[in-house]
Short mmCIF file of C-alpha atoms in Angstrom, two decimals:
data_model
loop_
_atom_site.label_atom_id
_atom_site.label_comp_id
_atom_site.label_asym_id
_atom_site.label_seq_id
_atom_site.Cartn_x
_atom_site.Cartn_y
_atom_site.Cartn_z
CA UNK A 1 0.00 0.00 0.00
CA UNK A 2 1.21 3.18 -1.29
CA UNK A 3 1.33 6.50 0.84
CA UNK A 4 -0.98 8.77 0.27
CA UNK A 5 -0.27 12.54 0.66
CA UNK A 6 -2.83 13.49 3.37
CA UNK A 7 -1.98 17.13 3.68
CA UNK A 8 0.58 19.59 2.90
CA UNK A 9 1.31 23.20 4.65
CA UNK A 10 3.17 26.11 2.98
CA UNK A 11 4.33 28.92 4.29
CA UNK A 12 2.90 32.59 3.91
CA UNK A 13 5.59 34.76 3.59
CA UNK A 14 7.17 35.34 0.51
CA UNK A 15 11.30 33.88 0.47
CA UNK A 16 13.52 36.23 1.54
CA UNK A 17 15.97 35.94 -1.56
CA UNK A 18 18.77 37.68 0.16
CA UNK A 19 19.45 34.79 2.59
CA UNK A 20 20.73 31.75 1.27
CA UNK A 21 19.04 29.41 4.05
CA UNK A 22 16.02 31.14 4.76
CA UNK A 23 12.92 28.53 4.03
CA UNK A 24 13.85 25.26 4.39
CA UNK A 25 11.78 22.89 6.75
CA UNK A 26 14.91 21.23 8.19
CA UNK A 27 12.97 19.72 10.48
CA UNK A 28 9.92 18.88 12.23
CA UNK A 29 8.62 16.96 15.15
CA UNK A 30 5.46 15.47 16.82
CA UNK A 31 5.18 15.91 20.89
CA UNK A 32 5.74 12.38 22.24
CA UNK A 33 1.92 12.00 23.20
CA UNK A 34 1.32 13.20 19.87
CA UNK A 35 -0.81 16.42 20.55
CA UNK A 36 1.84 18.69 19.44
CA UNK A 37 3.30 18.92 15.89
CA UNK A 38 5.95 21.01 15.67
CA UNK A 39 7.32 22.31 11.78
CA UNK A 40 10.35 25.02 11.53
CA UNK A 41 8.76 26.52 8.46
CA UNK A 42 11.85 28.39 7.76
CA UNK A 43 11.66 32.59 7.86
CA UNK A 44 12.48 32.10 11.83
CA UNK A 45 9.61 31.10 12.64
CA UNK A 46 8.57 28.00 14.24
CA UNK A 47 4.44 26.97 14.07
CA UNK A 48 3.08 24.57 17.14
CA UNK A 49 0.07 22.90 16.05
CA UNK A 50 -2.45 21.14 17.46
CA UNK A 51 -2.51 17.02 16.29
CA UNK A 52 -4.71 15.92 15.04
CA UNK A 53 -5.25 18.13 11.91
CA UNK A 54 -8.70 19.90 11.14
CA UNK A 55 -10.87 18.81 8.39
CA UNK A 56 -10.64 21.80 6.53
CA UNK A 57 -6.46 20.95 6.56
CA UNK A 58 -6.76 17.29 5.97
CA UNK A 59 -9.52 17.90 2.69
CA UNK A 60 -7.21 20.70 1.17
CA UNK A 61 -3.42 19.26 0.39
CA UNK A 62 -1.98 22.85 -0.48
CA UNK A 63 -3.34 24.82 3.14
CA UNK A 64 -1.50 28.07 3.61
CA UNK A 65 -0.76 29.22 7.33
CA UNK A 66 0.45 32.90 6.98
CA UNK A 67 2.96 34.54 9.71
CA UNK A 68 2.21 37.41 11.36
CA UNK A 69 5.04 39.18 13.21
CA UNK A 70 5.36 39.36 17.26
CA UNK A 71 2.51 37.46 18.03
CA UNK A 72 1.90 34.15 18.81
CA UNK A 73 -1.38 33.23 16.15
CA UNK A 74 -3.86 30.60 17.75
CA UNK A 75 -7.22 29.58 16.59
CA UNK A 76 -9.51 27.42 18.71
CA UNK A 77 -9.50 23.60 19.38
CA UNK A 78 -10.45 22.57 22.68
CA UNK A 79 -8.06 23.45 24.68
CA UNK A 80 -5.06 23.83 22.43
CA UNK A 81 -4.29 26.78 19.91
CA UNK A 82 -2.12 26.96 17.66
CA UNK A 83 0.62 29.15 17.92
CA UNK A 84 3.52 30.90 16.04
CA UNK A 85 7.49 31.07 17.85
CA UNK A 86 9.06 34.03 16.59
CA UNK A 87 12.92 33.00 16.80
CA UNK A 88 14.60 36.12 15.59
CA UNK A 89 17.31 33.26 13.71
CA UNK A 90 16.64 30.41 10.70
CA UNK A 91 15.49 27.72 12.89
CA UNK A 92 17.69 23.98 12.20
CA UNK A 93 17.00 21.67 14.62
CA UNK A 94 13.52 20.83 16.38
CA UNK A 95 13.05 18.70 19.90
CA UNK A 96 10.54 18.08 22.28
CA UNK A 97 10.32 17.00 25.92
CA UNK A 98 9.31 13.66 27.31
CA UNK A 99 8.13 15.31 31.03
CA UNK A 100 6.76 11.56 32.94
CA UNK A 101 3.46 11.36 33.95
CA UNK A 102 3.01 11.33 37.96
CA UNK A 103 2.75 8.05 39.82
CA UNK A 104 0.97 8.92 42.79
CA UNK A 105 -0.81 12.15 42.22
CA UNK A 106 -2.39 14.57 40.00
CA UNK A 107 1.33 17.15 39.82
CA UNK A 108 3.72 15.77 37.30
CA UNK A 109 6.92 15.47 38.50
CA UNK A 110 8.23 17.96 36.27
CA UNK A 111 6.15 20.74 36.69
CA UNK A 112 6.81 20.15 40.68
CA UNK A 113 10.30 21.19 40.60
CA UNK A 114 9.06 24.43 38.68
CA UNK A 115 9.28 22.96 34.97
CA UNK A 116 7.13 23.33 32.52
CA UNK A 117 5.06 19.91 31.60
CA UNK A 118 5.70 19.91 27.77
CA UNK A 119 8.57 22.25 26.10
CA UNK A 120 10.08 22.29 22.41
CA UNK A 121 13.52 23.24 22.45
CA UNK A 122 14.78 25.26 18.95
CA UNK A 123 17.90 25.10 17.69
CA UNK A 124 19.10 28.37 15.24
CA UNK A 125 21.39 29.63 12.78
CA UNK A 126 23.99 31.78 15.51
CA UNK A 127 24.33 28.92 17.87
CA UNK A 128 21.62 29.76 20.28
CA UNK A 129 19.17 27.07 21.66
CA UNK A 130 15.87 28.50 22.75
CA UNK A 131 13.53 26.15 24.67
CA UNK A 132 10.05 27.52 24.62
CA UNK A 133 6.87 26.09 26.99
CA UNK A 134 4.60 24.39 24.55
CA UNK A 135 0.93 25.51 26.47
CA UNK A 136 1.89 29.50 26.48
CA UNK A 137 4.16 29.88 23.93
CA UNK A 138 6.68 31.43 26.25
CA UNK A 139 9.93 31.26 26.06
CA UNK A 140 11.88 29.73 29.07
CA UNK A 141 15.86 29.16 28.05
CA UNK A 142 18.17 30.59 26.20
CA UNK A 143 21.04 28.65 26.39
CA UNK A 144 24.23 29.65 24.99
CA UNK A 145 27.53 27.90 24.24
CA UNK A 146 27.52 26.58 20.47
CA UNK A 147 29.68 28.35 18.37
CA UNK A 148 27.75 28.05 14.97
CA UNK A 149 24.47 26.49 13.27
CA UNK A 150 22.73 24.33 16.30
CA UNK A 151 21.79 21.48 13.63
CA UNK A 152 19.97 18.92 16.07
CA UNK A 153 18.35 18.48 19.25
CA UNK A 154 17.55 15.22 20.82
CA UNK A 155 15.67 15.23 24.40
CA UNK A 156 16.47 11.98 27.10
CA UNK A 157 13.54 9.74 26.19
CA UNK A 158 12.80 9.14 30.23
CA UNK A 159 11.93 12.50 30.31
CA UNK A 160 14.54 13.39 32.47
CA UNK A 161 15.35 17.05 31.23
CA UNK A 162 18.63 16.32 29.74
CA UNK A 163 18.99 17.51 26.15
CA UNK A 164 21.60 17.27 23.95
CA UNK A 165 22.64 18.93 20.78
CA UNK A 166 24.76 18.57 17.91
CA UNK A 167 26.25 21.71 15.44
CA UNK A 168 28.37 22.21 13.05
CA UNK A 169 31.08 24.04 15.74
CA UNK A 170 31.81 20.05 15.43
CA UNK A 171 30.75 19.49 19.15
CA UNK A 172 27.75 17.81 21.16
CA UNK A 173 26.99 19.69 24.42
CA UNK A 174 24.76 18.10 26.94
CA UNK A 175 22.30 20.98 28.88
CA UNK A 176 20.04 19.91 32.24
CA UNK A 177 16.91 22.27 32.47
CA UNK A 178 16.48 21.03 35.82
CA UNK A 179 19.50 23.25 36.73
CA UNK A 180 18.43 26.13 34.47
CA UNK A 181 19.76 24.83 31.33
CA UNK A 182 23.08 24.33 32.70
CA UNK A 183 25.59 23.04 30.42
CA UNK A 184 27.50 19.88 31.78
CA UNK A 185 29.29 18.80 29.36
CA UNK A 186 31.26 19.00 26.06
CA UNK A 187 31.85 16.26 23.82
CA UNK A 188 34.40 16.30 21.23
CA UNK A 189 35.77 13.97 18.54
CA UNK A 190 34.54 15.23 15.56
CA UNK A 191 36.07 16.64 12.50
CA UNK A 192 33.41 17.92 10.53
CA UNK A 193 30.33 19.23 10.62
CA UNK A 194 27.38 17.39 13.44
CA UNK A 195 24.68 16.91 11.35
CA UNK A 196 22.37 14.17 13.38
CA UNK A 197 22.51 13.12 17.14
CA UNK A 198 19.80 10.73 18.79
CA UNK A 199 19.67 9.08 22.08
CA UNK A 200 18.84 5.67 22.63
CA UNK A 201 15.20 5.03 24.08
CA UNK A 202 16.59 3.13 27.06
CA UNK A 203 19.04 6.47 28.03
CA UNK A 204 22.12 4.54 27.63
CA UNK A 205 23.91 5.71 24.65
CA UNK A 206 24.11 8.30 22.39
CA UNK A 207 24.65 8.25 18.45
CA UNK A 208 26.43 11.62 16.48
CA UNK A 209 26.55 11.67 12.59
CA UNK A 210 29.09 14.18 11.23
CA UNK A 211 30.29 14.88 8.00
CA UNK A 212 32.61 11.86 8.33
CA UNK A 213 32.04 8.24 7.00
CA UNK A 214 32.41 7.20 10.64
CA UNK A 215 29.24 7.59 13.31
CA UNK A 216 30.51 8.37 16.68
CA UNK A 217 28.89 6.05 19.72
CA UNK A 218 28.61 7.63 23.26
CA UNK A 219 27.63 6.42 26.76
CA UNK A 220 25.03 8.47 28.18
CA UNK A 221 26.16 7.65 31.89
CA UNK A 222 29.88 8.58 31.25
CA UNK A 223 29.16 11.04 28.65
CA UNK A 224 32.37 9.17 27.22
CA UNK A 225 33.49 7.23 23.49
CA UNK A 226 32.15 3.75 23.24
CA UNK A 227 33.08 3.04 19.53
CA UNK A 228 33.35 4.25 16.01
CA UNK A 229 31.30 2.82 13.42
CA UNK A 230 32.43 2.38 10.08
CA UNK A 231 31.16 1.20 7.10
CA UNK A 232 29.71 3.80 4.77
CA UNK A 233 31.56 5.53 2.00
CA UNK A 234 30.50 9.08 2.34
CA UNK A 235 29.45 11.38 4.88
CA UNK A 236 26.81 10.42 7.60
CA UNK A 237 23.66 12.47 7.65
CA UNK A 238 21.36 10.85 10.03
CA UNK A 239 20.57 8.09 12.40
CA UNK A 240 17.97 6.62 15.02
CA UNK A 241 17.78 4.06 17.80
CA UNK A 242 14.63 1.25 17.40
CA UNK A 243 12.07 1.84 20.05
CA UNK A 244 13.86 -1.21 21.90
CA UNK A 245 17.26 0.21 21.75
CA UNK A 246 18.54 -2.99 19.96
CA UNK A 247 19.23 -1.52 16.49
CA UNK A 248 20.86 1.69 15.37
CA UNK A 249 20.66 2.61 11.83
CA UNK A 250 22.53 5.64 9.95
CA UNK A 251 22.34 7.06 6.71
CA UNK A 252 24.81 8.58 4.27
CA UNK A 253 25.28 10.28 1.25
CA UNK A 254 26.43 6.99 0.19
CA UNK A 255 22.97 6.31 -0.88
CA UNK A 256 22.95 3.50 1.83
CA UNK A 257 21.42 2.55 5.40
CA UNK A 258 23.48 0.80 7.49
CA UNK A 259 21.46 -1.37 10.44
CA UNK A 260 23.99 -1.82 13.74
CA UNK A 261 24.12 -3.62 16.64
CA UNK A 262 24.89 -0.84 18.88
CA UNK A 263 26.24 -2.85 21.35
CA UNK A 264 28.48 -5.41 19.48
CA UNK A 265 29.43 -2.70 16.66
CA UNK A 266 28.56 -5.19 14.27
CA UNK A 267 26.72 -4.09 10.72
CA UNK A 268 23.61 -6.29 10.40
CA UNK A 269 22.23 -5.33 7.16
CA UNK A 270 22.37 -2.72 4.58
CA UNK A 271 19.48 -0.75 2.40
CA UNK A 272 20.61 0.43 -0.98
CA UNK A 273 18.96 3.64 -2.68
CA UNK A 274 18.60 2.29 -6.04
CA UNK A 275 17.10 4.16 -8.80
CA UNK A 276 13.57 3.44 -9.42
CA UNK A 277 13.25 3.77 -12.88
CA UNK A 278 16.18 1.89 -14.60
CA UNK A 279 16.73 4.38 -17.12
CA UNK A 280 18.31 6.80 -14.75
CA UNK A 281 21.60 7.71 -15.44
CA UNK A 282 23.96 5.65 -13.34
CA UNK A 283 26.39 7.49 -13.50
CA UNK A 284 24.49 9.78 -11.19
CA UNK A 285 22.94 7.10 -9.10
CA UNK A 286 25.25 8.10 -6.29
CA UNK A 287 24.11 11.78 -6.26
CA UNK A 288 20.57 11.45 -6.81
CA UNK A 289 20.34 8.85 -4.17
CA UNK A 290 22.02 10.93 -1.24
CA UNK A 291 19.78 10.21 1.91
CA UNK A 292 18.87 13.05 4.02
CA UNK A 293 16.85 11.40 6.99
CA UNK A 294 16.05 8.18 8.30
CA UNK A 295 13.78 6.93 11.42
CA UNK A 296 12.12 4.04 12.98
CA UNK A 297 8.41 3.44 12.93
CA UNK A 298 7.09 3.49 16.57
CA UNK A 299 6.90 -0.70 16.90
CA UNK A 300 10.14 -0.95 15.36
CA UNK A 301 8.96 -2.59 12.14
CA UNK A 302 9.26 -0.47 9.27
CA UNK A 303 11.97 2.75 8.70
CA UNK A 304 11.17 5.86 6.42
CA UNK A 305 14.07 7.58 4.60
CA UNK A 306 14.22 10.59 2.24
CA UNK A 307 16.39 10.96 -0.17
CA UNK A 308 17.40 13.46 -2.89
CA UNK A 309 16.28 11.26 -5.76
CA UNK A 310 12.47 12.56 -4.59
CA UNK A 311 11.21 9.71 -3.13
CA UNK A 312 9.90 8.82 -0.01
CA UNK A 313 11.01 5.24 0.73
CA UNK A 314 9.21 2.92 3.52
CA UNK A 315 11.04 -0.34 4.23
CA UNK A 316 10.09 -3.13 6.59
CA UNK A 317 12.48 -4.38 8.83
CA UNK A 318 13.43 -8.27 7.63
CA UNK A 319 13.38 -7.07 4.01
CA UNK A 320 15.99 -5.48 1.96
CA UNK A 321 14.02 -3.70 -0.57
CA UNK A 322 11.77 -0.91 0.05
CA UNK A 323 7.75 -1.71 0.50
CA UNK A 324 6.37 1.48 -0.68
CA UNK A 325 7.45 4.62 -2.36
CA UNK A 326 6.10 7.68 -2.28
CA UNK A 327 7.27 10.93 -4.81
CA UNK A 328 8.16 14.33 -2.88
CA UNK A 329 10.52 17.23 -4.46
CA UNK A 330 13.40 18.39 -1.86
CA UNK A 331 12.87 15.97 1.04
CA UNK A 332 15.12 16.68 3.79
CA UNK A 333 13.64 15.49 7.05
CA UNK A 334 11.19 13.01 7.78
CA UNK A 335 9.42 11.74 11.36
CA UNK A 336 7.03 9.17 12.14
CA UNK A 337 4.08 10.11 14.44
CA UNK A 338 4.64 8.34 18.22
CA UNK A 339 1.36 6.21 17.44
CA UNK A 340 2.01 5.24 13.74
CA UNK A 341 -0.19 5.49 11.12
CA UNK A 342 1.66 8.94 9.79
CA UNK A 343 4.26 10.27 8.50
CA UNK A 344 5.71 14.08 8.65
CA UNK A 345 7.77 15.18 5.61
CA UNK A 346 9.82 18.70 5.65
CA UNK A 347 11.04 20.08 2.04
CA UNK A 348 13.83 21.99 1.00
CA UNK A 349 10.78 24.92 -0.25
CA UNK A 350 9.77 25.03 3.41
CA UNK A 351 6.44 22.86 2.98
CA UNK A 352 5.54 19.54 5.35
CA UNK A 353 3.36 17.25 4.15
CA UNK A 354 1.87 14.46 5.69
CA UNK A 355 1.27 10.96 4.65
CA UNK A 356 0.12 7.53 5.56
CA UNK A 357 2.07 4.83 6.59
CA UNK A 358 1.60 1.15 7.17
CA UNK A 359 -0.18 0.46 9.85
CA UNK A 360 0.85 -2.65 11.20
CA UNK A 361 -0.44 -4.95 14.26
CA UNK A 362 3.00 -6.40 15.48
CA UNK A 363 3.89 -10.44 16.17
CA UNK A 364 3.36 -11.96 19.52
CA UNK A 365 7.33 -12.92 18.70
CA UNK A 366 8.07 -9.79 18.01
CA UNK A 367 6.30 -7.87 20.90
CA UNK A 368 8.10 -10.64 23.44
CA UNK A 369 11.81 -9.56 21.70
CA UNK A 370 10.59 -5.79 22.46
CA UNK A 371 10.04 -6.44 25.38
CA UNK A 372 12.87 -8.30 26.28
CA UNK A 373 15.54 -5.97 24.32
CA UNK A 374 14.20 -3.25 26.11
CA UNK A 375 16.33 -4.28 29.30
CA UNK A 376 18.43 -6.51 28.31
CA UNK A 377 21.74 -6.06 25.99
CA UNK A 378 23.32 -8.42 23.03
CA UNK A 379 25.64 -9.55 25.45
CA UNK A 380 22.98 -10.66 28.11
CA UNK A 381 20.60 -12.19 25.89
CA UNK A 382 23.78 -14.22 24.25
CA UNK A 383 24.57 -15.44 28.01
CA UNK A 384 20.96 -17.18 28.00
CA UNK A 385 21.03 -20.76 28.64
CA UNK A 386 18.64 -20.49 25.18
CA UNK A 387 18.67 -22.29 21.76
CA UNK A 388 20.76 -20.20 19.45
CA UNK A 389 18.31 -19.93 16.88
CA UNK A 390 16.47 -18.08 19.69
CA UNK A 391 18.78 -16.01 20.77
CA UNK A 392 20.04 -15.04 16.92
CA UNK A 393 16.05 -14.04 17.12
CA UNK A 394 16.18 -11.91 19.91
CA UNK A 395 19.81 -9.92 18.41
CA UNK A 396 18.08 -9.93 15.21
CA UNK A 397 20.20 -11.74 13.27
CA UNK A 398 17.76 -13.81 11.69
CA UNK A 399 17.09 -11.53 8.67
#
């Protein structure tokens, strides 16, 4: 089953033809309850809108939302409104919180210690990382340290408030917002541009892609190098954890996904970006196959990637060619909602569109090896007194 292009939001203002970066949608996120979506339309501005879409938005595939200066622009939905984040700087990197619910009582933990319950941190063009409360539209942080383009934010999926980003100053930094965005710490080790960074969801490890062939592996305990993992041929653009932590996959200008064991180092499998129509030039295969963004589909069955050959790819997980394409011009981001059934797109013209995606009901196998990676590592579930076809199951080496 195909995609099909739900909806698709422009901006209203008119490109500013005297900046060079000025309306890309680099990239875009859904809160992880999925009430938020969040879309850096380019022109500085970031729009917060409520999810689901209305009618009106999901009936018309080109809906305009126009800008207007200063003010945060809502319109009535319940409870939320929509609203407009002036950032004063091009707007690169997109991430929001995970605050846990409370346990005992109706006051989340979060908002106890005087945080916000929901907040969408913004990286921009000078450096600057803004972190804005979701509900208000206020902004709460500025936090300061990057020395050029912040081009990714990634939030501690335990929603502890630990965020970390990645820019092209060719450093991570790690900031607490429990301690008033303070940062505490640096990491260094790459030589180009950061491009990508995402946490694991079990809080253990960190991934970085840079423009290196190389991805960079970090403990998120010791804030320290695990390993290097190489295997591409080009620069590495992007990467994401599986919901269970078990895989890692990157993607390069290579035209190829790599699927890792983060915890052995090992490569598993890898997805090739061939043309679709044969009578592409091959010659340019490499170029017109450059990926720009991959992800994991919430149950940890299918991945998305864009790439610059205008095609929206959807692969599922034991198969090595894609299962569905869809077209798009100037893909450069792409982000599954947290409950499936979606797909966010952001374009190089400053548009998102959104489009269906499998939906899938997953294996009683498959639900057991979820829930069994989630805690346990290669190394443990290889120390099982278990058949080895079993345990080759439960790495995923059975593909």
């Amino acid at each position: 089953e195909e995609p099909v292009l739900l909806a698709e939001l422009k901006p209203g203002r008119p490109q500013r033809y005297d900046w060079k970066s000025s309306c890309e949608t680099w990239s875009v996120a859904f809160s992880p309850d999925g009430a938020w979506f969040a879309w850096s339309q380019g022109h500085c501005v970031v729009k917060l809108i409520p999810w689901p879409l209305g009618e009106a938005e999901l009936g018309c595939k080109t809906s305009e939302r126009k800008s207007r200066g200063g003010k945060a622009e809502t319109r009535s939905r319940g409870a939320a409104k929509e609203k407009t984040l002036e950032c004063g700087q091009i707007v690169w990197g997109l991430a929001f919180s995970a605050w846990p619910a409370a346990e005992d009582g109706d006051t989340d933990p979060a908002c106890a210690v005087g945080l916000p319950c929901l907040v969408l941190a913004t990286g921009l063009n000078d450096g600057q990382i803004k972190v804005w409360e979701v509900q208000t539209g206020h902004l709460l942080f500025s936090l300061l340290g990057h020395q050029d383009v912040v081009r990714d934010l990634s939030f501690a999926p335990n929603g502890s408030p630990i965020l970390v980003s990645a820019s092209r100053d060719k450093t991570l930094r790690v900031w607490d917002l429990s301690r008033d965005g303070r940062q505490v710490q640096v990491l260094s080790g790459h030589v180009q541009w950061v491009y990508c960074c995402s946490i694991s969801p079990d809080c253990s490890m960190l991934c970085s892609a840079a423009g290196e062939k190389s991805a960079l592996l970090w403990s998120m305990r010791s804030y320290t190098l695990i390993r290097r993992l190489e295997g591409h041929q080009s620069s590495v653009v992007s990467c994401d954890f599986s919901p269970d932590s078990a895989l890692l996959v990157t993607a390069s200008y290579d035209a190829c996904v790599i699927m890792w064991d983060p915890y052995t180092g090992e490569q598993l499998r890898t997805l090739r970006h061939v043309p679709l129509h044969s009578t592409l030039d091959s010659s340019s295969e490499i170029h017109t196959s450059s990926l720009r963004s991959v992800c994991f589909s919430p149950e940890g069955l299918y991945l998305a990637t864009v790439a610059d050959d205008r095609l929206l790819r959807i692969w599922a997980l034991e198969l090595r060619s894609p299962v569905a394409f869809a077209p798009m011009t100037n893909g450069l981001c792409c982000m599954y909602f947290p409950h499936g059934g979606f797909i966010a797109t952001g374009t190089r013209d400053g548009h998102v569109q959104f489009w269906t995606a499998p939906r899938v009901l997953s294996s009683l196998k498959h639900l057991c090896r979820k829930a069994l990676r989630t805690f346990l590592t290669t190394y443990q579930v290889l120390a099982l007194p278990i058949p080895r076809k079993l345990k080759e199951f439960l790495t995923y080496r059975t593909f």
